[in-house]
Coordinates of C-alpha atoms in Angstrom, one line a residue:
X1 CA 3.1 -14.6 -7.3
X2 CA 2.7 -11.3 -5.9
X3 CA 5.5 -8.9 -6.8
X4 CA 6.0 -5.8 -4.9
X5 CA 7.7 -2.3 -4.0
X6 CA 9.6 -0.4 -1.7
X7 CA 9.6 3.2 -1.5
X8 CA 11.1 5.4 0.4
X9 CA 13.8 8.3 1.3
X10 CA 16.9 8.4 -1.1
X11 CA 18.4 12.2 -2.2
X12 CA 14.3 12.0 -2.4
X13 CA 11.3 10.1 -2.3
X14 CA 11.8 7.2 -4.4
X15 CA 11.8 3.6 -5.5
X16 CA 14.0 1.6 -3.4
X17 CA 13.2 -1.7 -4.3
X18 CA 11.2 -3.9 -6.3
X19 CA 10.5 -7.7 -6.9
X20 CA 9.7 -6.6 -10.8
X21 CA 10.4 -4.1 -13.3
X22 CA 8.2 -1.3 -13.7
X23 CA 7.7 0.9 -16.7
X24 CA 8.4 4.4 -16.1
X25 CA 4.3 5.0 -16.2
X26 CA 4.3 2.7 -13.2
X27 CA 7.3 4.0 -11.6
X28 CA 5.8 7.7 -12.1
X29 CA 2.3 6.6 -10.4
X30 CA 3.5 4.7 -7.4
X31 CA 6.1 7.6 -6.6
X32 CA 3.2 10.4 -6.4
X33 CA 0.9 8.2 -4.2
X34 CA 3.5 6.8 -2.0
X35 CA 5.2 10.1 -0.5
X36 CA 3.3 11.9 2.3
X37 CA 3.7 16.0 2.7
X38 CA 4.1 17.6 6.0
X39 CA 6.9 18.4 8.2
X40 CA 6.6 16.0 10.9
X41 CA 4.9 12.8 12.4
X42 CA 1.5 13.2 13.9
X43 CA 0.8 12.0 17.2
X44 CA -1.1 8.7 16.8
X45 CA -0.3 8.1 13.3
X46 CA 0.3 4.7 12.9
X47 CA 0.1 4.9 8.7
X48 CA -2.4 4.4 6.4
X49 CA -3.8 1.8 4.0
X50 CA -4.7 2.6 0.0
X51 CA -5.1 1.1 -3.3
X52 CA -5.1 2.4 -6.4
X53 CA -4.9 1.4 -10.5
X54 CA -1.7 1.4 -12.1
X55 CA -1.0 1.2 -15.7
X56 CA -0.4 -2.3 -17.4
X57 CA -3.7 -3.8 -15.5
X58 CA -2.5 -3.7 -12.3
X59 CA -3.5 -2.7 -8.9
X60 CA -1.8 -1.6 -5.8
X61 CA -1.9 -2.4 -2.2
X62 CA 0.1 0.4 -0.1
X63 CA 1.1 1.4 3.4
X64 CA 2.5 4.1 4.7
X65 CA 4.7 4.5 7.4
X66 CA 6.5 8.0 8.9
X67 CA 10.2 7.1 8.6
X68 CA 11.1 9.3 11.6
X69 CA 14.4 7.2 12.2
X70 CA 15.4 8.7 8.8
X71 CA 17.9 12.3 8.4
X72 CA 15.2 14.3 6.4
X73 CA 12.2 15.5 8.4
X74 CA 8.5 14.0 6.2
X75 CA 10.5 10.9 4.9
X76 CA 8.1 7.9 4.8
X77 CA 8.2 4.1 4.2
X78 CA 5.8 2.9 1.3
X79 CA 5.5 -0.7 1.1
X80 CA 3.2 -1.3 -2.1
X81 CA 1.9 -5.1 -3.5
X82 CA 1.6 -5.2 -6.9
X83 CA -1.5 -7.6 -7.9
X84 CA -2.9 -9.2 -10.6
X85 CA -6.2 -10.1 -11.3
X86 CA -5.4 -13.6 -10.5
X87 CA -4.3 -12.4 -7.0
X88 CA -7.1 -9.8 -6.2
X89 CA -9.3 -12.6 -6.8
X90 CA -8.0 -15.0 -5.0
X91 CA -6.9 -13.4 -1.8
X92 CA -9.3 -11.0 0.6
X93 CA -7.9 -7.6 1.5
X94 CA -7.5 -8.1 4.9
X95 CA -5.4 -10.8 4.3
X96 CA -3.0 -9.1 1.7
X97 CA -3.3 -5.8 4.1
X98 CA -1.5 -8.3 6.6
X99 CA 1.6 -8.7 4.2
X100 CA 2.7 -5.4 4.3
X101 CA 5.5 -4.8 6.3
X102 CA 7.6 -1.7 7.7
X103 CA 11.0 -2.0 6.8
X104 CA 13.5 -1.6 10.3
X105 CA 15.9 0.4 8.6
X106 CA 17.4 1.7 5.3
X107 CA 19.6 -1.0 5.2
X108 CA 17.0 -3.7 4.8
X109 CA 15.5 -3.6 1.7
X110 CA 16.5 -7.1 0.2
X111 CA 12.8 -9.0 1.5
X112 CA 11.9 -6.1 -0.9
X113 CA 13.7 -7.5 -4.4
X114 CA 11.5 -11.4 -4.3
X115 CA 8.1 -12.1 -5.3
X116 CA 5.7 -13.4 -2.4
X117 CA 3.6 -16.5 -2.8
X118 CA 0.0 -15.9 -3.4
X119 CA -1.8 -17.4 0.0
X120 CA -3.0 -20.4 -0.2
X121 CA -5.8 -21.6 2.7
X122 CA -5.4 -18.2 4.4
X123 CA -7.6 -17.6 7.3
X124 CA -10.4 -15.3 5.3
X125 CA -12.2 -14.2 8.7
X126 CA -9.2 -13.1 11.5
X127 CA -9.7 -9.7 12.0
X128 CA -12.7 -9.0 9.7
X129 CA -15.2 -6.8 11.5
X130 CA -19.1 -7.5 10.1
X131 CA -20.0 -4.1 8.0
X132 CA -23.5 -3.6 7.7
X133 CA -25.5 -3.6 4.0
X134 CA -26.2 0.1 4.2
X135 CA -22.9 1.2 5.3
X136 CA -21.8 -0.8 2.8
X137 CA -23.3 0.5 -0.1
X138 CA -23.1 3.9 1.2
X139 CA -19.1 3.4 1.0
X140 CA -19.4 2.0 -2.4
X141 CA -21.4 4.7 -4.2
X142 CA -19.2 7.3 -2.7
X143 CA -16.5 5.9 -4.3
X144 CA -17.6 5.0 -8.0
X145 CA -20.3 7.1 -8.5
X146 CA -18.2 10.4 -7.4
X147 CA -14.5 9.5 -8.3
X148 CA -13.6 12.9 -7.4
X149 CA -14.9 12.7 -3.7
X150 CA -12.4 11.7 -1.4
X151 CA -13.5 8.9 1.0
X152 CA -12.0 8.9 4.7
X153 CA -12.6 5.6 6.8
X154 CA -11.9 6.0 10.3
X155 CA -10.0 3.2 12.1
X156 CA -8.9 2.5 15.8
X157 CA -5.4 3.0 15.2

């Protein structure tokens, strides 16, 4: 099972939603790295992917969204999976990257509040793009040998 969370714009960025109960270390975490700054939607901007630790030896899989049908100019949609070990290892990224989903308006946040099914027999290769070894490691030593550094991969959308 992969739980998950929804945040989002209520008196304030915050949790909206969730398939599982978080401890206030958790809740803390995914609230900073959910919200976006800045006034108002950039042209283009179709949201972004990250992932990050969280405490109790879990790891999340987020997407951001500008929330510009919302009253409050900056409000986002965060839409963050909550994995285990079991289900980083069993599903590939682009397939859990596929999961996330933009909620249509405030109102529906209930798809939000249930666990999803692990994948099972997933196509592994739709939409994979072929990275090259040196790329690769490039990539990967930027991010753990320098945790600090931030790492920016540009996309087509």
């Amino acid at each position: 099972m992969i739980h998950q969370a929804l945040y989002g714009y209520a008196e304030g960025h915050g949790l909206l939603a969730t398939s599982t109960k978080l401890s206030s270390e958790q809740r803390t975490r995914l609230a900073q790295l959910t919200d976006l700054s800045g006034p108002a939607p950039v042209r283009g901007f179709d949201g972004y992917l990250c992932g990050f630790e969280l405490p109790g030896r879990l790891y999340a899989l987020t997407r951001t969204w500008f929330a510009t049908e919302l009253p409050r100019p900056g409000c986002v949609w965060t839409h963050a999976l909550l994995l285990s070990r079991e289900a980083i290892e069993s599903v590939r990224i682009p397939t859990l990257a596929r999961m996330l989903r933009r909620p249509r308006s405030a109102a529906e946040i209930e798809p939000y509040t249930v666990g999803l099914p692990i994948p099972v027999g997933a196509d592994l290769t739709s939409g994979q793009q072929v990275i090259d070894l040196g790329s690769l490691a490039s990539l990967a030593s930027t991010l753990y040998q320098t945790p600090l550094r931030r790492v920016c991969v540009p996309a087509d959308s």
